[in-house]
Coordinates of C-alpha atoms in Angstrom, one line a residue:
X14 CA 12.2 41.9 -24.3
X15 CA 9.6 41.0 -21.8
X16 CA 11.8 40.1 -19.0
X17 CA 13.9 43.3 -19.5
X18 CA 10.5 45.3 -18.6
X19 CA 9.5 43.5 -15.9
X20 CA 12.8 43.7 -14.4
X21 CA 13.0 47.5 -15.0
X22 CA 9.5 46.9 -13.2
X23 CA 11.3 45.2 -10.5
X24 CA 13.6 47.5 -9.9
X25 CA 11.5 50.7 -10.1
X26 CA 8.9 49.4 -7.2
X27 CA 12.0 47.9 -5.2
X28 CA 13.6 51.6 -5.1
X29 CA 10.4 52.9 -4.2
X30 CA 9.6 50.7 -1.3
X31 CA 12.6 51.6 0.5
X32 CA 11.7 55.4 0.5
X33 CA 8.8 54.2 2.3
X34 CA 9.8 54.8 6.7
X35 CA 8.0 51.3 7.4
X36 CA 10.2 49.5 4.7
X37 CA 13.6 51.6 5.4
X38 CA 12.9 50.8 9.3
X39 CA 12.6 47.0 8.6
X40 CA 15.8 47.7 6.7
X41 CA 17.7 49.1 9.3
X42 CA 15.9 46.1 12.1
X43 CA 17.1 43.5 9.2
X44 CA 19.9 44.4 7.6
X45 CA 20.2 41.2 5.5
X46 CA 22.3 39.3 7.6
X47 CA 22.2 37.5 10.7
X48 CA 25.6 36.8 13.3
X49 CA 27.0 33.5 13.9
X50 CA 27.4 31.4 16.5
X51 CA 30.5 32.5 18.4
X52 CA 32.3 29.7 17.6
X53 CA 31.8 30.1 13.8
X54 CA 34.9 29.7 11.6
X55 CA 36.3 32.4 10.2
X56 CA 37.8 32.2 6.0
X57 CA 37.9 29.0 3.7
X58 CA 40.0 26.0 4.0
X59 CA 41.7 24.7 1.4
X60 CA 39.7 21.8 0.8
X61 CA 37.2 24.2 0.6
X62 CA 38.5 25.3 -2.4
X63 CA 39.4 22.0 -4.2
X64 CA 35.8 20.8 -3.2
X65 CA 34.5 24.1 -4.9
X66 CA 36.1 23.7 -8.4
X67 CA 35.6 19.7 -8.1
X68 CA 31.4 20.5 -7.1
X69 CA 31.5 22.8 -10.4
X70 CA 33.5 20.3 -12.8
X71 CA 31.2 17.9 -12.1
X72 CA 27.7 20.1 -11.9
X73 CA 28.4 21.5 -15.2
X74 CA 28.9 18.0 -17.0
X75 CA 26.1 16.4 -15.2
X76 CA 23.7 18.6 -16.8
X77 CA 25.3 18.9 -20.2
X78 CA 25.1 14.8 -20.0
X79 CA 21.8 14.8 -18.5
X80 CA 20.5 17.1 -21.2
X81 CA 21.9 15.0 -23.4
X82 CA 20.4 12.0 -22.5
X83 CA 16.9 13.8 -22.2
X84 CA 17.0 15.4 -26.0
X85 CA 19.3 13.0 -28.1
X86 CA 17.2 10.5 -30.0
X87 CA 19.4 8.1 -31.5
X88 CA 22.5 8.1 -29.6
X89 CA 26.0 7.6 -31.1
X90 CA 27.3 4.8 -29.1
X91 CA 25.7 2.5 -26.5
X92 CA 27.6 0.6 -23.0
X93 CA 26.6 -3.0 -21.6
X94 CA 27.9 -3.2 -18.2
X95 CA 30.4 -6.5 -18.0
X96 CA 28.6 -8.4 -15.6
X97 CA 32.2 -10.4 -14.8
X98 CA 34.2 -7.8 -12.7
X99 CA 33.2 -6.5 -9.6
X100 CA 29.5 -5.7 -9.8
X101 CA 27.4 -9.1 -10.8
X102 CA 23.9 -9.5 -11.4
X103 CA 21.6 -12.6 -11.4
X104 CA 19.9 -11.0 -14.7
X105 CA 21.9 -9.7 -18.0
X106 CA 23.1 -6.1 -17.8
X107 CA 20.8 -3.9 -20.0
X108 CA 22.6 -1.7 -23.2
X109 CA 22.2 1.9 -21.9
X110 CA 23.1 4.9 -24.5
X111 CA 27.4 6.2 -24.1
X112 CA 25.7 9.1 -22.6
X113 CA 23.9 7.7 -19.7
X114 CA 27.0 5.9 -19.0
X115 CA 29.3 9.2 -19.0
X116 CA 26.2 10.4 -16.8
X117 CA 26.1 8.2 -14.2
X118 CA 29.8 8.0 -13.8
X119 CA 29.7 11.8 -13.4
X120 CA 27.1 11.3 -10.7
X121 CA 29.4 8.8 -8.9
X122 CA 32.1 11.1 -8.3
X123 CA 29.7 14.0 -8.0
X124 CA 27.8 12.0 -4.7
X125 CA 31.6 11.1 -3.6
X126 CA 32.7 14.9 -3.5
X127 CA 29.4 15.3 -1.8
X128 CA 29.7 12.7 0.6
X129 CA 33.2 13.8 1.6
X130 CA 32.2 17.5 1.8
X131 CA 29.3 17.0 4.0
X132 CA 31.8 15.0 6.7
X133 CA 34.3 17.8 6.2
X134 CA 31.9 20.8 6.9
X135 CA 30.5 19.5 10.0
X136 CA 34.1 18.2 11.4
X137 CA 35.3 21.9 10.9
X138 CA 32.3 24.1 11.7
X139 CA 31.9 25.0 8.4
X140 CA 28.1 24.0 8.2
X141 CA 27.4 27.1 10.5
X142 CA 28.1 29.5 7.6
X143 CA 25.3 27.7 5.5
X144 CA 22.7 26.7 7.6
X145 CA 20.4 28.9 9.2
X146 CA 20.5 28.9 12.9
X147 CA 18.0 31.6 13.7
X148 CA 14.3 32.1 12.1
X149 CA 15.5 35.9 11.9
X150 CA 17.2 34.6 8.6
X151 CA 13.7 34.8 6.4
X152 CA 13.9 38.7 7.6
X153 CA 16.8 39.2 6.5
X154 CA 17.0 37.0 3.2
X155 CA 14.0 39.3 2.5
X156 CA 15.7 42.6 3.6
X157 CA 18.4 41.4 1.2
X158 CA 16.8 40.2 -1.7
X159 CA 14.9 43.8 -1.2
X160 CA 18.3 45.5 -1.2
X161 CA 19.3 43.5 -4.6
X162 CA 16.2 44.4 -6.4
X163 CA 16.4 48.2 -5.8
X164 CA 20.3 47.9 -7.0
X165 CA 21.4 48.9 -3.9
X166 CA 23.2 46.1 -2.9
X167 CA 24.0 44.3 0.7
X168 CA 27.5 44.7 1.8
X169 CA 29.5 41.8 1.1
X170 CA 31.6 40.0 3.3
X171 CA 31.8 36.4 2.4
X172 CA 34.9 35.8 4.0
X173 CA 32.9 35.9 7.4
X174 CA 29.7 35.7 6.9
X175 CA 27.3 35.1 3.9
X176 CA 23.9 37.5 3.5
X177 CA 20.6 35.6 4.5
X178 CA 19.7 35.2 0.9
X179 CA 22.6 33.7 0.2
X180 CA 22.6 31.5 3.6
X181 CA 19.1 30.0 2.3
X182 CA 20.3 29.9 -1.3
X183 CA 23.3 27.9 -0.4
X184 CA 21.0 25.7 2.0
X185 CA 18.2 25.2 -0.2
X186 CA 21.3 23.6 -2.9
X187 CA 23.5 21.7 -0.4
X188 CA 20.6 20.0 2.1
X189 CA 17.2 19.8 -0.2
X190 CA 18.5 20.1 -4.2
X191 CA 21.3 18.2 -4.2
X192 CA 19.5 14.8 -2.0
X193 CA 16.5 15.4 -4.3
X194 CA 18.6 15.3 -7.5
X195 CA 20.2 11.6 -6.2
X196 CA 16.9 10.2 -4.8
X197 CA 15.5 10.6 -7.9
X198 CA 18.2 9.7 -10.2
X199 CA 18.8 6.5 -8.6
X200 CA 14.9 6.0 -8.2
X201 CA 15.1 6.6 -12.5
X202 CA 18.0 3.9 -12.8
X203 CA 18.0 0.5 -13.6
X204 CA 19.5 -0.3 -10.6
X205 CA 16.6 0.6 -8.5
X206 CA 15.2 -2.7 -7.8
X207 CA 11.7 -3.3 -9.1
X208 CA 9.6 -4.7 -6.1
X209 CA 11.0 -2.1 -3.6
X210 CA 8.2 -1.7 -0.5
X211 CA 8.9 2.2 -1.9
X212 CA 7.9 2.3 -5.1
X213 CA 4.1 3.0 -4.5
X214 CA 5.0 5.2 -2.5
X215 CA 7.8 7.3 -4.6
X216 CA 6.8 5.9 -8.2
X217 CA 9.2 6.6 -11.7
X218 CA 6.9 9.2 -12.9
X219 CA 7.2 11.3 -9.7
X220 CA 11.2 11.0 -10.1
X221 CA 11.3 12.0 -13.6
X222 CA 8.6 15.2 -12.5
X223 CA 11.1 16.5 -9.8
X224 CA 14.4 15.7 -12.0
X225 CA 14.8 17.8 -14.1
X226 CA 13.3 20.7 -12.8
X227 CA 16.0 20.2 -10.6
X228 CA 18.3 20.7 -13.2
X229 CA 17.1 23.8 -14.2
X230 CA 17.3 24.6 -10.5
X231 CA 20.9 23.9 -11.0
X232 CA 21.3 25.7 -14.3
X233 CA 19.9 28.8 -12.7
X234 CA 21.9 28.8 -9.5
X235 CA 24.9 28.5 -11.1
X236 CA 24.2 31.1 -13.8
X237 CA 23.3 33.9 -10.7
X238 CA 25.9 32.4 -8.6
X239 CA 29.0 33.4 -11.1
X240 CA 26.5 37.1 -12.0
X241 CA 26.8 37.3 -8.8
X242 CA 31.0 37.0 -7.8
X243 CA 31.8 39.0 -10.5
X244 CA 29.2 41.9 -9.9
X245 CA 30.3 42.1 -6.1
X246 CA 33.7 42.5 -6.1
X247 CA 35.2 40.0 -8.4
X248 CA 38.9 39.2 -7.5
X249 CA 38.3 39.7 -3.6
X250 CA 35.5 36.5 -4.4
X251 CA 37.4 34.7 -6.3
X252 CA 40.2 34.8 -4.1
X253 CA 38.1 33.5 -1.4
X254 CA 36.9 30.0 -3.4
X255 CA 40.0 29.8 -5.0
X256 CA 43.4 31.1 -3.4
X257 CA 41.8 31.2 0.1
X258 CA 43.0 34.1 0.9
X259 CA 40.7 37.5 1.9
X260 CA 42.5 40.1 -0.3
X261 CA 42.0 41.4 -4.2
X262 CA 45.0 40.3 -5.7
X263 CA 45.0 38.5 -9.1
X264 CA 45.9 34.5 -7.9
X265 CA 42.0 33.4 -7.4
X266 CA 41.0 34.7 -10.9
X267 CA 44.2 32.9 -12.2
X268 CA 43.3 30.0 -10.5
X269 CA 39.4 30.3 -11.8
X270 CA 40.7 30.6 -15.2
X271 CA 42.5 27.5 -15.1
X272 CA 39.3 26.1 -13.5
X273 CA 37.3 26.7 -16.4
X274 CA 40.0 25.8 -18.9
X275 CA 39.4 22.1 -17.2
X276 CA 35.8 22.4 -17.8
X277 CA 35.8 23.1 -21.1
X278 CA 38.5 20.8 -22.2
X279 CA 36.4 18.2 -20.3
X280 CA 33.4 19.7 -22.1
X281 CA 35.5 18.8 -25.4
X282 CA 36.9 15.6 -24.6
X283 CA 33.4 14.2 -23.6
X284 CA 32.5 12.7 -26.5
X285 CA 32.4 8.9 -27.8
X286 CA 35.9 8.6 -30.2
X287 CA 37.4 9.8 -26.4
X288 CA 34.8 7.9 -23.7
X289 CA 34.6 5.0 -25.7
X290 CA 37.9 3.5 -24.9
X291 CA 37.6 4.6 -20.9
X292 CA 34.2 2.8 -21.3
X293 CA 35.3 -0.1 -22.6
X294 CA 37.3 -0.7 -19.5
X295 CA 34.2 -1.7 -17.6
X296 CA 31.9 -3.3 -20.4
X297 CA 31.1 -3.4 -24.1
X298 CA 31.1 -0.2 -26.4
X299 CA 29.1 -0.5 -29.8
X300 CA 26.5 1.4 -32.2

């Protein structure tokens, strides 16, 4: 009930700042967004698309795993690595909980999809759609987040060119979130070796402070990111992560659906009577 309030709150001084000439002249200096370089690309690519619904499968079983691994106190099954195949180690691999182990696989694939997004963005231009280029973007993510606030809303055209807020939003995940959530997962693992020259200087308990409110950085992005496509013209989004194409037909919901059809069977099937045979490919399953 609070939050309701002080959102009404929110709103109620938002749509009375921009009666105000100084505020509705900033608005009309910044309208929220700021122009691309002139040799911006223009639309999505199609592994644009594929690397947008593979980002989300994995996001959203990271921190259902993570979570996982954070509140469960006696877990249901436990992994030891077999230190025989490919990956050897002078001392005995440790027993971590099924969890962990469904965890840090996720995060494999998850800094794989990462790794080949980031070449892909920057071989095709994309990275100019996401990374501000021009300090008149903190005017204009301001401008915009103004424009939210008071419920009248920027004008959307994603298909060209993102608002400011969203610019920083998407910056703020790809370039400083995402690296912060692997720098500390792997300074959190067992992997990590133990007399690293780094560890004074980046120690355990300053990698489990930043992790997880990371994840709840996460949680919330992704809970204002969807608000958000569906709020602001939901099929024309849609069609634009999904079918690629800038038009409000129905194939990028269709599409979506099937996305999150995936998700939750994933959601289902991750769970030990189904992991523990996938896990016993690579080491020792037991209670």
């Amino acid at each position: 009930m609070g939050a309701v309030v002080v959102l009404g709150l929110l709103v109620l001084a938002a749509r009375w700042l921009v009666t105000l000439d100084a505020v509705q002249g900033f608005l009309a200096t910044y309208p929220g967004h700021t122009e691309l370089p002139a040799d911006a690309p223009t639309g999505f690519p199609a592994w644009l698309a594929w690397q947008h619904f593979l980002n989300a499968f994995f996001l959203v079983l990271i921190i259902r795993t993570g979570w996982q691994v954070r509140s469960t106190a006696r877990p249901p099954a436990h992994w030891t690595r077999n230190n025989k195949g490919l990956i050897k180690t002078k001392n005995p691999p440790k027993r971590i909980s099924i969890d962990l182990w469904l965890h840090l696989t996720l995060d494999a694939f998850w800094v794989l999809n990462g790794a080949v997004f980031m070449v892909l963005i920057f071989a095709t231009g994309q990275w100019m759609r996401i990374v501000p280029t021009s300090w008149e973007v903190l005017p204009n993510a301001a401008s915009a987040a103004l424009q939210y606030a008071s419920l009248d809303w920027p004008l959307e055209n994603g298909w060209v060119n993102y608002n400011s807020l969203q610019v920083l939003a998407y910056f703020a995940t790809v370039f400083i979130a995402a690296p912060l959530a692997i720098a500390t997962g792997l300074r959190m693992s067992e992997a990590w070796p133990k007399k690293a020259a780094v560890n004074k200087a980046f120690p355990i308990e300053a990698a489990r402070a930043v992790h997880f409110p990371v994840m709840i950085y996460f949680v919330l992005f992704v809970m204002v990111h969807v608000a958000l496509v569906f709020a602001t013209g939901a099929l024309r989004n849609l069609n634009h992560m999904y079918a690629v194409r800038d038009d409000a037909g129905w194939l990028g919901f269709w599409i979506f659906a099937a996305s999150v059809v995936a998700m939750v069977g994933a959601w289902f099937l991750a769970r030990p009577v189904f992991l523990a045979p996938v896990a016993s490919l690579t080491g020792k399953v037991s209670r």
